[in-house]
Structure formats: structure tokens, C-alpha cells
mmCIF file of C-alpha atoms in Angstrom:
data_model
loop_
_atom_site.group_PDB
_atom_site.id
_atom_site.type_symbol
_atom_site.label_atom_id
_atom_site.label_comp_id
_atom_site.label_asym_id
_atom_site.label_seq_id
_atom_site.Cartn_x
_atom_site.Cartn_y
_atom_site.Cartn_z
ATOM 1 C CA MET A 1 117.256 -94.882 219.528
ATOM 2 C CA GLU A 2 120.293 -95.194 221.748
ATOM 3 C CA SER A 3 122.016 -91.831 221.345
ATOM 4 C CA ALA A 4 121.186 -88.271 220.335
ATOM 5 C CA LEU A 5 122.940 -84.933 219.968
ATOM 6 C CA VAL A 6 120.875 -81.870 220.892
ATOM 7 C CA VAL A 7 122.246 -78.629 219.451
ATOM 8 C CA GLY A 8 120.737 -75.655 221.259
ATOM 9 C CA THR A 9 119.850 -75.800 224.951
ATOM 10 C CA GLY A 10 116.980 -73.356 225.225
ATOM 11 C CA LEU A 11 113.506 -74.280 226.425
ATOM 12 C CA ILE A 12 112.674 -76.698 223.583
ATOM 13 C CA GLY A 13 116.091 -78.277 223.145
ATOM 14 C CA THR A 14 116.617 -78.876 226.846
ATOM 15 C CA SER A 15 113.070 -80.215 227.283
ATOM 16 C CA ALA A 16 113.630 -82.697 224.441
ATOM 17 C CA ALA A 17 116.960 -83.709 225.945
ATOM 18 C CA LEU A 18 115.372 -84.252 229.369
ATOM 19 C CA ALA A 19 112.614 -86.378 227.829
ATOM 20 C CA LEU A 20 115.096 -88.523 225.902
ATOM 21 C CA LYS A 21 117.402 -88.916 228.908
ATOM 22 C CA ALA A 22 114.438 -90.042 231.020
ATOM 23 C CA ARG A 23 113.778 -92.802 228.453
ATOM 24 C CA GLY A 24 117.340 -94.124 228.599
ATOM 25 C CA VAL A 25 118.817 -92.372 225.557
ATOM 26 C CA ALA A 26 122.428 -91.181 225.811
ATOM 27 C CA VAL A 27 122.152 -87.430 225.174
ATOM 28 C CA TYR A 28 125.001 -85.119 224.163
ATOM 29 C CA LEU A 29 124.567 -81.355 224.407
ATOM 30 C CA ARG A 30 126.018 -78.534 222.330
ATOM 31 C CA ASP A 31 125.408 -74.785 222.423
ATOM 32 C CA GLU A 32 127.359 -71.638 221.560
ATOM 33 C CA ASP A 33 126.248 -70.223 224.918
ATOM 34 C CA PRO A 34 128.487 -71.959 227.493
ATOM 35 C CA ALA A 35 126.283 -70.878 230.410
ATOM 36 C CA ALA A 36 123.111 -72.306 228.845
ATOM 37 C CA VAL A 37 124.664 -75.667 228.017
ATOM 38 C CA ARG A 38 126.176 -75.989 231.512
ATOM 39 C CA ILE A 39 122.789 -75.277 233.083
ATOM 40 C CA ALA A 40 121.112 -77.850 230.844
ATOM 41 C CA SER A 41 123.712 -80.443 231.771
ATOM 42 C CA SER A 42 123.388 -79.670 235.486
ATOM 43 C CA LEU A 43 119.633 -80.273 235.163
ATOM 44 C CA GLY A 44 120.376 -83.794 233.944
ATOM 45 C CA ALA A 45 119.620 -83.182 230.268
ATOM 46 C CA GLY A 46 122.857 -84.747 229.011
ATOM 47 C CA THR A 47 126.614 -84.587 228.898
ATOM 48 C CA LEU A 48 128.903 -81.856 227.619
ATOM 49 C CA ASP A 49 131.335 -84.460 226.284
ATOM 50 C CA ALA A 50 131.551 -84.856 222.520
ATOM 51 C CA PRO A 51 130.151 -88.163 221.254
ATOM 52 C CA ARG A 52 132.893 -90.671 220.460
ATOM 53 C CA GLN A 53 130.928 -92.190 217.614
ATOM 54 C CA THR A 54 128.114 -91.284 215.281
ATOM 55 C CA VAL A 55 124.845 -90.731 217.172
ATOM 56 C CA ASP A 56 121.479 -91.993 215.986
ATOM 57 C CA LEU A 57 119.807 -88.597 215.770
ATOM 58 C CA ALA A 58 120.853 -84.944 215.799
ATOM 59 C CA VAL A 59 118.166 -82.542 217.016
ATOM 60 C CA VAL A 60 118.748 -78.955 215.841
ATOM 61 C CA ALA A 61 117.095 -76.666 218.389
ATOM 62 C CA VAL A 62 118.163 -73.207 217.216
ATOM 63 C CA PRO A 63 116.192 -70.219 215.846
ATOM 64 C CA PRO A 64 114.775 -70.718 212.311
ATOM 65 C CA ALA A 65 117.331 -68.463 210.614
ATOM 66 C CA LEU A 66 120.214 -70.530 212.001
ATOM 67 C CA VAL A 67 118.831 -73.951 211.078
ATOM 68 C CA PRO A 68 120.394 -74.176 207.558
ATOM 69 C CA ASP A 69 123.927 -73.317 208.784
ATOM 70 C CA VAL A 70 123.802 -75.687 211.734
ATOM 71 C CA LEU A 71 122.158 -78.527 209.817
ATOM 72 C CA VAL A 72 124.547 -78.390 206.863
ATOM 73 C CA GLY A 73 127.526 -78.142 209.217
ATOM 74 C CA LEU A 74 126.449 -81.150 211.271
ATOM 75 C CA GLN A 75 125.914 -83.252 208.167
ATOM 76 C CA ALA A 76 129.307 -82.232 206.807
ATOM 77 C CA ASP A 77 130.873 -83.456 210.049
ATOM 78 C CA GLY A 78 128.886 -86.680 209.931
ATOM 79 C CA VAL A 79 127.859 -86.459 213.575
ATOM 80 C CA ALA A 80 124.580 -88.397 213.169
ATOM 81 C CA ARG A 81 122.810 -90.975 211.064
ATOM 82 C CA HIS A 82 119.636 -88.906 210.944
ATOM 83 C CA TYR A 83 118.723 -85.247 211.463
ATOM 84 C CA THR A 84 115.718 -83.176 212.499
ATOM 85 C CA ASP A 85 115.011 -79.709 213.859
ATOM 86 C CA VAL A 86 112.377 -78.135 216.103
ATOM 87 C CA ALA A 87 112.116 -74.655 214.577
ATOM 88 C CA SER A 88 108.666 -73.058 214.487
ATOM 89 C CA VAL A 89 108.981 -72.108 210.792
ATOM 90 C CA LYS A 90 109.731 -74.781 208.209
ATOM 91 C CA SER A 91 109.488 -73.723 204.559
ATOM 92 C CA GLY A 92 112.177 -71.024 204.284
ATOM 93 C CA PRO A 93 114.879 -72.717 206.409
ATOM 94 C CA GLN A 94 114.175 -76.040 204.707
ATOM 95 C CA GLN A 95 114.500 -74.596 201.197
ATOM 96 C CA GLU A 96 117.704 -72.747 202.111
ATOM 97 C CA ALA A 97 119.233 -75.900 203.589
ATOM 98 C CA PHE A 98 118.390 -77.917 200.464
ATOM 99 C CA ALA A 99 119.883 -75.179 198.277
ATOM 100 C CA ARG A 100 123.120 -75.641 200.212
ATOM 101 C CA ASP A 101 123.336 -79.375 199.503
ATOM 102 C CA CYS A 102 121.728 -80.601 202.706
ATOM 103 C CA ASP A 103 121.153 -84.359 202.429
ATOM 104 C CA SER A 104 117.349 -84.270 202.338
ATOM 105 C CA ALA A 105 117.129 -88.054 202.547
ATOM 106 C CA ARG A 106 118.517 -88.012 206.088
ATOM 107 C CA TYR A 107 116.585 -84.978 207.329
ATOM 108 C CA VAL A 108 112.978 -84.551 208.442
ATOM 109 C CA GLY A 109 111.841 -81.133 209.660
ATOM 110 C CA GLY A 110 109.890 -80.970 212.900
ATOM 111 C CA HIS A 111 108.045 -78.541 215.149
ATOM 112 C CA PRO A 112 106.626 -79.496 218.553
ATOM 113 C CA MET A 113 103.565 -77.348 219.241
ATOM 114 C CA ALA A 114 104.504 -76.630 222.842
ATOM 115 C CA GLY A 115 106.245 -73.848 224.677
ATOM 116 C CA SER A 116 106.050 -71.228 227.381
ATOM 117 C CA GLU A 117 106.317 -67.484 227.804
ATOM 118 C CA ARG A 118 109.528 -68.324 229.690
ATOM 119 C CA SER A 119 112.687 -69.195 227.799
ATOM 120 C CA GLY A 120 116.023 -70.828 228.474
ATOM 121 C CA PRO A 121 117.018 -74.172 230.003
ATOM 122 C CA LEU A 122 115.721 -73.318 233.480
ATOM 123 C CA ALA A 123 112.175 -73.285 232.062
ATOM 124 C CA ALA A 124 112.592 -76.742 230.514
ATOM 125 C CA ARG A 125 110.526 -79.782 231.561
ATOM 126 C CA ALA A 126 110.756 -83.424 230.543
ATOM 127 C CA ASP A 127 106.951 -83.536 230.174
ATOM 128 C CA LEU A 128 106.650 -80.341 228.111
ATOM 129 C CA PHE A 129 105.563 -82.223 224.973
ATOM 130 C CA VAL A 130 103.243 -84.803 226.521
ATOM 131 C CA GLY A 131 99.985 -84.866 224.559
ATOM 132 C CA CYS A 132 100.973 -82.009 222.242
ATOM 133 C CA ASN A 133 101.051 -82.107 218.449
ATOM 134 C CA TRP A 134 104.516 -82.499 216.930
ATOM 135 C CA VAL A 135 104.467 -81.530 213.249
ATOM 136 C CA LEU A 136 106.809 -83.363 210.869
ATOM 137 C CA THR A 137 107.499 -82.052 207.351
ATOM 138 C CA PRO A 138 109.241 -84.861 205.435
ATOM 139 C CA THR A 139 110.012 -84.333 201.766
ATOM 140 C CA PRO A 140 109.227 -87.067 199.218
ATOM 141 C CA ASP A 141 112.851 -88.216 199.174
ATOM 142 C CA ALA A 142 113.169 -88.574 202.960
ATOM 143 C CA ASP A 143 114.573 -91.972 203.907
ATOM 144 C CA THR A 144 112.121 -94.297 205.668
ATOM 145 C CA GLU A 145 114.598 -94.992 208.457
ATOM 146 C CA THR A 146 115.070 -91.258 209.017
ATOM 147 C CA LEU A 147 111.316 -90.712 209.240
ATOM 148 C CA ASN A 148 110.965 -93.652 211.630
ATOM 149 C CA THR A 149 113.765 -92.314 213.850
ATOM 150 C CA THR A 150 112.093 -88.915 213.986
ATOM 151 C CA LEU A 151 108.777 -90.574 214.811
ATOM 152 C CA GLU A 152 110.566 -92.396 217.624
ATOM 153 C CA LEU A 153 111.760 -89.022 218.977
ATOM 154 C CA VAL A 154 108.148 -87.803 219.003
ATOM 155 C CA ALA A 155 106.995 -90.963 220.783
ATOM 156 C CA LEU A 156 109.758 -90.809 223.398
ATOM 157 C CA CYS A 157 108.718 -87.225 224.166
ATOM 158 C CA GLY A 158 105.075 -88.311 224.587
ATOM 159 C CA ALA A 159 103.801 -86.176 221.702
ATOM 160 C CA VAL A 160 101.385 -86.837 218.825
ATOM 161 C CA PRO A 161 102.929 -86.825 215.309
ATOM 162 C CA VAL A 162 101.217 -84.747 212.616
ATOM 163 C CA VAL A 163 102.598 -84.881 209.063
ATOM 164 C CA MET A 164 102.205 -81.709 206.974
ATOM 165 C CA GLU A 165 103.849 -79.982 204.028
ATOM 166 C CA ALA A 166 106.222 -77.215 205.112
ATOM 167 C CA ASP A 167 104.299 -74.297 203.590
ATOM 168 C CA VAL A 168 100.972 -75.604 204.930
ATOM 169 C CA HIS A 169 102.543 -75.790 208.396
ATOM 170 C CA ASP A 170 103.795 -72.218 208.171
ATOM 171 C CA ARG A 171 100.361 -70.864 207.282
ATOM 172 C CA ALA A 172 98.798 -72.871 210.094
ATOM 173 C CA VAL A 173 101.200 -71.716 212.824
ATOM 174 C CA GLY A 174 100.909 -68.177 211.523
ATOM 175 C CA LEU A 175 97.199 -68.393 212.297
ATOM 176 C CA VAL A 176 97.303 -70.190 215.658
ATOM 177 C CA SER A 177 100.595 -68.913 217.087
ATOM 178 C CA HIS A 178 102.494 -66.130 215.339
ATOM 179 C CA ALA A 179 99.710 -63.640 214.564
ATOM 180 C CA PRO A 180 98.117 -64.132 218.025
ATOM 181 C CA HIS A 181 101.485 -63.303 219.598
ATOM 182 C CA VAL A 182 101.585 -59.963 217.778
ATOM 183 C CA VAL A 183 97.979 -59.251 218.810
ATOM 184 C CA ALA A 184 98.769 -60.074 222.443
ATOM 185 C CA SER A 185 101.751 -57.715 222.290
ATOM 186 C CA LEU A 186 99.617 -54.935 220.813
ATOM 187 C CA VAL A 187 97.092 -55.257 223.632
ATOM 188 C CA ALA A 188 99.834 -55.443 226.257
ATOM 189 C CA ALA A 189 101.533 -52.389 224.746
ATOM 190 C CA LEU A 190 98.390 -50.376 225.510
ATOM 191 C CA LEU A 191 99.059 -51.065 229.177
ATOM 192 C CA GLU A 192 102.616 -49.705 229.050
ATOM 193 C CA ARG A 193 101.558 -46.061 229.360
ATOM 194 C CA ALA A 194 98.193 -46.572 230.998
ATOM 195 C CA GLU A 195 97.477 -45.022 234.386
ATOM 196 C CA GLU A 196 98.472 -47.210 237.307
ATOM 197 C CA ARG A 197 94.952 -47.292 238.708
ATOM 198 C CA ALA A 198 93.651 -48.543 235.362
ATOM 199 C CA VAL A 199 96.221 -51.352 235.204
ATOM 200 C CA ARG A 200 95.329 -52.405 238.746
ATOM 201 C CA LEU A 201 91.821 -53.217 237.527
ATOM 202 C CA ALA A 202 93.184 -55.923 235.203
ATOM 203 C CA GLY A 203 91.679 -59.328 235.906
ATOM 204 C CA SER A 204 92.056 -62.836 234.546
ATOM 205 C CA GLY A 205 90.707 -61.889 231.109
ATOM 206 C CA VAL A 206 93.453 -59.437 230.180
ATOM 207 C CA HIS A 207 95.992 -61.602 232.028
ATOM 208 C CA ASP A 208 95.135 -64.621 229.864
ATOM 209 C CA LEU A 209 95.001 -62.551 226.674
ATOM 210 C CA THR A 210 98.449 -61.005 227.178
ATOM 211 C CA ARG A 211 100.290 -63.964 228.781
ATOM 212 C CA ILE A 212 102.295 -64.829 225.678
ATOM 213 C CA ALA A 213 103.404 -61.203 225.301
ATOM 214 C CA ALA A 214 105.801 -61.875 228.203
ATOM 215 C CA ALA A 215 108.003 -64.045 225.942
ATOM 216 C CA ASP A 216 111.532 -63.073 224.864
ATOM 217 C CA PRO A 217 111.255 -60.334 222.164
ATOM 218 C CA GLY A 218 114.572 -61.284 220.581
ATOM 219 C CA LEU A 219 113.467 -64.871 220.057
ATOM 220 C CA TRP A 220 110.150 -63.750 218.584
ATOM 221 C CA VAL A 221 111.803 -61.340 216.162
ATOM 222 C CA ASP A 222 113.613 -64.395 214.742
ATOM 223 C CA ILE A 223 110.391 -66.421 214.551
ATOM 224 C CA LEU A 224 108.297 -63.643 213.001
ATOM 225 C CA GLY A 225 111.058 -62.747 210.574
ATOM 226 C CA ALA A 226 111.094 -66.313 209.246
ATOM 227 C CA ASN A 227 107.312 -66.254 208.650
ATOM 228 C CA ALA A 228 106.861 -62.528 208.042
ATOM 229 C CA LEU A 229 104.695 -62.548 204.911
ATOM 230 C CA VAL A 230 102.258 -65.134 206.277
ATOM 231 C CA VAL A 231 101.843 -63.169 209.508
ATOM 232 C CA ALA A 232 101.519 -59.872 207.649
ATOM 233 C CA ASP A 233 98.694 -61.301 205.499
ATOM 234 C CA LEU A 234 96.872 -62.571 208.588
ATOM 235 C CA LEU A 235 97.227 -59.245 210.398
ATOM 236 C CA GLU A 236 95.938 -57.442 207.300
ATOM 237 C CA GLU A 237 92.866 -59.684 207.360
ATOM 238 C CA LEU A 238 92.520 -58.987 211.067
ATOM 239 C CA SER A 239 92.768 -55.245 210.464
ATOM 240 C CA ASP A 240 89.792 -55.447 208.093
ATOM 241 C CA GLY A 241 87.755 -56.983 210.905
ATOM 242 C CA MET A 242 89.094 -54.334 213.281
ATOM 243 C CA ASP A 243 87.904 -51.591 210.929
ATOM 244 C CA ASP A 244 84.428 -53.150 210.893
ATOM 245 C CA ALA A 245 84.410 -53.343 214.691
ATOM 246 C CA VAL A 246 85.460 -49.684 215.016
ATOM 247 C CA ALA A 247 82.762 -48.587 212.567
ATOM 248 C CA GLY A 248 80.151 -50.669 214.384
ATOM 249 C CA LEU A 249 81.093 -49.291 217.798
ATOM 250 C CA ARG A 250 81.026 -45.689 216.561
ATOM 251 C CA ALA A 251 77.617 -46.323 215.027
ATOM 252 C CA MET A 252 76.375 -47.654 218.392
ATOM 253 C CA ALA A 253 77.192 -44.242 219.879
ATOM 254 C CA ALA A 254 75.287 -42.318 217.191
ATOM 255 C CA THR A 255 72.132 -40.352 217.925
ATOM 256 C CA ASP A 256 70.296 -41.937 215.004
ATOM 257 C CA GLU A 257 68.456 -45.056 216.160
ATOM 258 C CA GLU A 258 68.824 -46.828 212.821
ATOM 259 C CA LYS A 259 72.602 -46.322 212.898
ATOM 260 C CA ARG A 260 72.747 -47.592 216.472
ATOM 261 C CA GLU A 261 70.856 -50.735 215.542
ATOM 262 C CA GLY A 262 73.074 -51.335 212.514
ATOM 263 C CA GLY A 263 76.198 -50.880 214.615
ATOM 264 C CA ALA A 264 74.868 -53.288 217.240
ATOM 265 C CA ARG A 265 74.228 -55.920 214.545
ATOM 266 C CA THR A 266 77.797 -55.539 213.253
ATOM 267 C CA VAL A 267 79.342 -55.914 216.704
ATOM 268 C CA GLU A 268 77.051 -58.794 217.650
ATOM 269 C CA ASP A 269 77.976 -60.636 214.441
ATOM 270 C CA LEU A 270 81.663 -60.240 215.290
ATOM 271 C CA LEU A 271 81.123 -61.543 218.821
ATOM 272 C CA ARG A 272 79.108 -64.513 217.558
ATOM 273 C CA ARG A 273 81.763 -65.450 215.001
ATOM 274 C CA GLY A 274 84.420 -65.098 217.671
ATOM 275 C CA ARG A 275 82.517 -67.406 219.966
ATOM 276 C CA SER A 276 82.065 -69.917 217.149
ATOM 277 C CA GLY A 277 85.769 -69.869 216.305
ATOM 278 C CA ARG A 278 86.736 -70.221 219.961
ATOM 279 C CA ALA A 279 84.533 -73.327 220.229
ATOM 280 C CA ARG A 280 86.655 -75.048 217.565
ATOM 281 C CA ILE A 281 89.790 -74.992 219.737
ATOM 282 C CA PRO A 282 90.390 -78.399 221.351
ATOM 283 C CA ALA A 283 90.007 -78.478 225.132
ATOM 284 C CA LYS A 284 92.991 -80.815 225.157
ATOM 285 C CA ARG A 285 96.007 -80.538 222.873
ATOM 286 C CA GLY A 286 95.877 -82.862 219.897
ATOM 287 C CA ILE A 287 92.269 -83.953 220.528
ATOM 288 C CA LEU A 288 89.235 -82.801 218.586
ATOM 289 C CA PRO A 289 86.883 -80.594 220.617
ATOM 290 C CA GLU A 290 83.898 -82.159 222.349
ATOM 291 C CA GLN A 291 80.855 -80.566 223.895
ATOM 292 C CA TYR A 292 81.846 -79.244 227.306
ATOM 293 C CA GLU A 293 80.057 -77.182 229.899
ATOM 294 C CA THR A 294 81.728 -74.857 232.379
ATOM 295 C CA VAL A 295 80.685 -74.783 236.011
ATOM 296 C CA THR A 296 81.948 -71.947 238.217
ATOM 297 C CA ILE A 297 82.465 -72.610 241.919
ATOM 298 C CA GLU A 298 83.415 -70.310 244.773
ATOM 299 C CA ILE A 299 86.364 -71.709 246.695
ATOM 300 C CA GLY A 300 87.948 -70.661 249.977
ATOM 301 C CA ASP A 301 91.586 -69.700 250.376
ATOM 302 C CA GLN A 302 92.328 -72.526 252.818
ATOM 303 C CA PRO A 303 94.935 -75.252 252.153
ATOM 304 C CA GLY A 304 93.548 -78.351 250.477
ATOM 305 C CA GLU A 305 90.325 -76.802 249.130
ATOM 306 C CA LEU A 306 91.186 -77.378 245.473
ATOM 307 C CA ALA A 307 92.186 -80.992 246.190
ATOM 308 C CA ARG A 308 88.889 -81.548 248.023
ATOM 309 C CA LEU A 309 86.978 -80.176 245.029
ATOM 310 C CA PHE A 310 88.760 -82.522 242.601
ATOM 311 C CA THR A 311 88.206 -85.441 244.967
ATOM 312 C CA ASP A 312 84.477 -84.764 245.063
ATOM 313 C CA ALA A 313 84.368 -84.647 241.267
ATOM 314 C CA SER A 314 86.374 -87.852 240.792
ATOM 315 C CA ARG A 315 84.265 -89.714 243.360
ATOM 316 C CA VAL A 316 81.345 -89.720 240.923
ATOM 317 C CA GLY A 317 83.477 -90.407 237.845
ATOM 318 C CA VAL A 318 83.597 -86.866 236.458
ATOM 319 C CA ASN A 319 86.823 -86.055 234.623
ATOM 320 C CA VAL A 320 87.794 -82.379 234.687
ATOM 321 C CA GLU A 321 88.842 -81.558 231.111
ATOM 322 C CA ASP A 322 90.109 -78.065 231.864
ATOM 323 C CA VAL A 323 90.426 -75.808 234.898
ATOM 324 C CA ARG A 324 90.920 -72.057 235.280
ATOM 325 C CA LEU A 325 91.492 -70.208 238.538
ATOM 326 C CA GLU A 326 90.415 -66.642 239.239
ATOM 327 C CA HIS A 327 91.886 -65.371 242.494
ATOM 328 C CA SER A 328 93.571 -62.242 243.818
ATOM 329 C CA ALA A 329 96.241 -62.376 246.495
ATOM 330 C CA GLY A 330 94.899 -61.538 249.925
ATOM 331 C CA GLN A 331 91.276 -62.286 249.055
ATOM 332 C CA PRO A 332 89.470 -64.880 251.218
ATOM 333 C CA THR A 333 87.784 -66.596 248.256
ATOM 334 C CA GLY A 334 88.320 -67.200 244.577
ATOM 335 C CA LEU A 335 86.554 -68.753 241.607
ATOM 336 C CA VAL A 336 87.313 -72.079 239.942
ATOM 337 C CA HIS A 337 85.996 -72.658 236.422
ATOM 338 C CA LEU A 338 85.750 -76.386 235.620
ATOM 339 C CA SER A 339 85.096 -77.710 232.105
ATOM 340 C CA VAL A 340 83.402 -81.108 232.061
ATOM 341 C CA ALA A 341 81.569 -83.237 229.508
ATOM 342 C CA ARG A 342 78.064 -81.911 228.948
ATOM 343 C CA ASP A 343 76.395 -85.241 229.815
ATOM 344 C CA LEU A 344 78.092 -85.255 233.245
ATOM 345 C CA MET A 345 76.983 -81.805 234.340
ATOM 346 C CA ASP A 346 73.965 -83.023 236.333
ATOM 347 C CA VAL A 347 76.057 -85.657 238.118
ATOM 348 C CA LEU A 348 78.708 -83.104 239.064
ATOM 349 C CA THR A 349 76.139 -80.527 240.182
ATOM 350 C CA ALA A 350 74.450 -83.043 242.493
ATOM 351 C CA GLU A 351 77.784 -84.022 244.038
ATOM 352 C CA LEU A 352 78.801 -80.398 244.543
ATOM 353 C CA ARG A 353 75.638 -79.777 246.506
ATOM 354 C CA LYS A 354 76.585 -82.622 248.854
ATOM 355 C CA GLY A 355 80.021 -81.081 249.384
ATOM 356 C CA VAL A 356 78.476 -77.724 250.273
ATOM 357 C CA TRP A 357 80.140 -76.042 247.331
ATOM 358 C CA ARG A 358 78.666 -72.754 246.211
ATOM 359 C CA ARG A 359 78.083 -72.360 242.461
ATOM 360 C CA ARG A 360 78.346 -68.968 240.811
#
């Protein structure tokens, strides 16, 4: 790939442009928002000049509802040899585009499974997609060269290609992305009118749970609207579980001992299934989960403490698979939760003792 046109300079489009530019691809930028495209260009994502000849690939990075219009228009103008998009919903936009005489042979739908609660070009990073899954939804009549060019885009961005049918993709992202966003917003909405002293008690748990609720509501209305029925079905299934949890909790507060025990069994079953489901999530994006153990260490608020901890771990060949910090501003100490391979726990523990680290 020598040249690409990126249409839409939000977080995903600009990040893709930055990744391609870093790999030597000539990138051209286009956006209806003149401020956004100027910012993306100033960040080094590409040029505002129109390409003088047909580019190798056009990347459509607009909301799902706009994909058919933009895609069909670009193909009518003949701006590229091949086309893809990065919208988070595939089936509906794809079907609408095909109904409007989109050349399906030269188009492969795509969706990089990466993002941030922040939006816009200023949140973009060239390494945003490194190690993440990038779903491709080619139709049976997709041209081999088009598929290969799209695969090259994924490789240049450092992502892992995953081929799926469009409707299968939409059900999957409804489960792992869209429905969880609504749930996070529902929990966060409870905080809107809560007493200030209650909100001040919020720790890392509620912070992690509601992080994605900070995303742009307008953008998410577009995403949810394009996958509305899938998300509605998932939330209906979730509401059934919520009803069971409510009934179990009310039973736990009953005066009858038998009811209390039954309620406790219901709630415990929910918590066990939740723990089991959580264990299936990969510790690293795109990699199947392994057996990890978490070690919690108290760390001081002095400069260089975290680096010293990682150095001690690496000295004995222990790779930290995941890390989570728990610290409040102004406090002299915090907690670091390290996830490491189960068979390396003893090695790490012995080394931590040498470094006078305090486990919690």
C-alpha cells in the first residue's frame, strides 16, 4: 500500500491515519468538520490536499448511519481502488450500501475493536490498534486483492485480523461493547443526583465500571441506533437476571430463615456465574485467557517506585500481564494489583520480599 484516503478524522480515523503515515503510506484526509481535519493534519496524520490520482485504499471512518452515503459517493467518484470502513456496526450499513449499487467486490467492511472514552482527533494515537482484534466482514464476492489490501491495513496498524459474517459481528459487539455501555451509563446515572458525600466514597470499582459512560453521547446514539434490536434483546435478557437478583436480595432481608437461605443461594449463584464469565475475558486483547494470579502490593507515593517494582519483577523473568493502580490524590501510599502467570507467583513473591515490598 502506497496511498490511502481517510474520510472522517475522529479518534479511529485519525489513529488509522497516524499508523499508516508512520509506516510510510501517503495519507490524504477528508472531513466535513474543517476544524477536526485541520487538527488531524497538524498532528501529522496526513495532508489536506486532494489526491492527484487514484489511491490504493479509502478508509471510511464515519458513524454507521453515514457509511452507505459516503461509501457509494466515493466509489462513484472513483477515488480508490479498494474500500473499507471502520464502523462498529456492520450488517445494516452494509446491506443499505449494497442496495444502492455499492461495488461489493471492491469493498470489505471492517471494525477495529479499540477505542477510548475520549473522542476526536486529539485523542488519537498511532499505536491505538496494536494487539487489538480488527474484524473484517467480506462478502463472498469480495475481490481477493481488496481483501488483501484491507488485511495489509490491519497489519500496518499492528492489529489482529478476525473474519466474521456481518450479523454475527453485530451480535458479538452488542454483547461485549454496546450493551455494557448502556449498563455503565445506567450505573453512572444513579450518581447524577446522589448526595455529594456518597459520591466522594466512590473508589476504583465504580470508577472502572463507569469509565466508558464518559464517552460522547451523540456518537453512541448513532452506534446504538444502528444495532438497536440486538442491544434491546441483550438488555431484556439482562433485566431477567436483574429481576432474579432483586428477588434474591429481598428474600435475604426476610424474617423467615428458609427465605433468607433461598435468597442467599440465588445471589451466590449470580455472583459465581459472573465470576466465571469474567474469567473468560482475555487478559490481553486478541489472546485467549490463561491462568493468572493477582498479587496486591502497597506502594509509596515517591517518584520511581512503580519503575522499581517492575524492575524487580523483570529481574527474575516475571512478565506482568496486567496492572491496575488504586490510589487517591494526596495519600502517601497506594495499591498496585499485578496479574502474572500462576506458575510464576512463587518466584515473584520471593523477589518482592527481597525488595522489601509489602503485600496486601
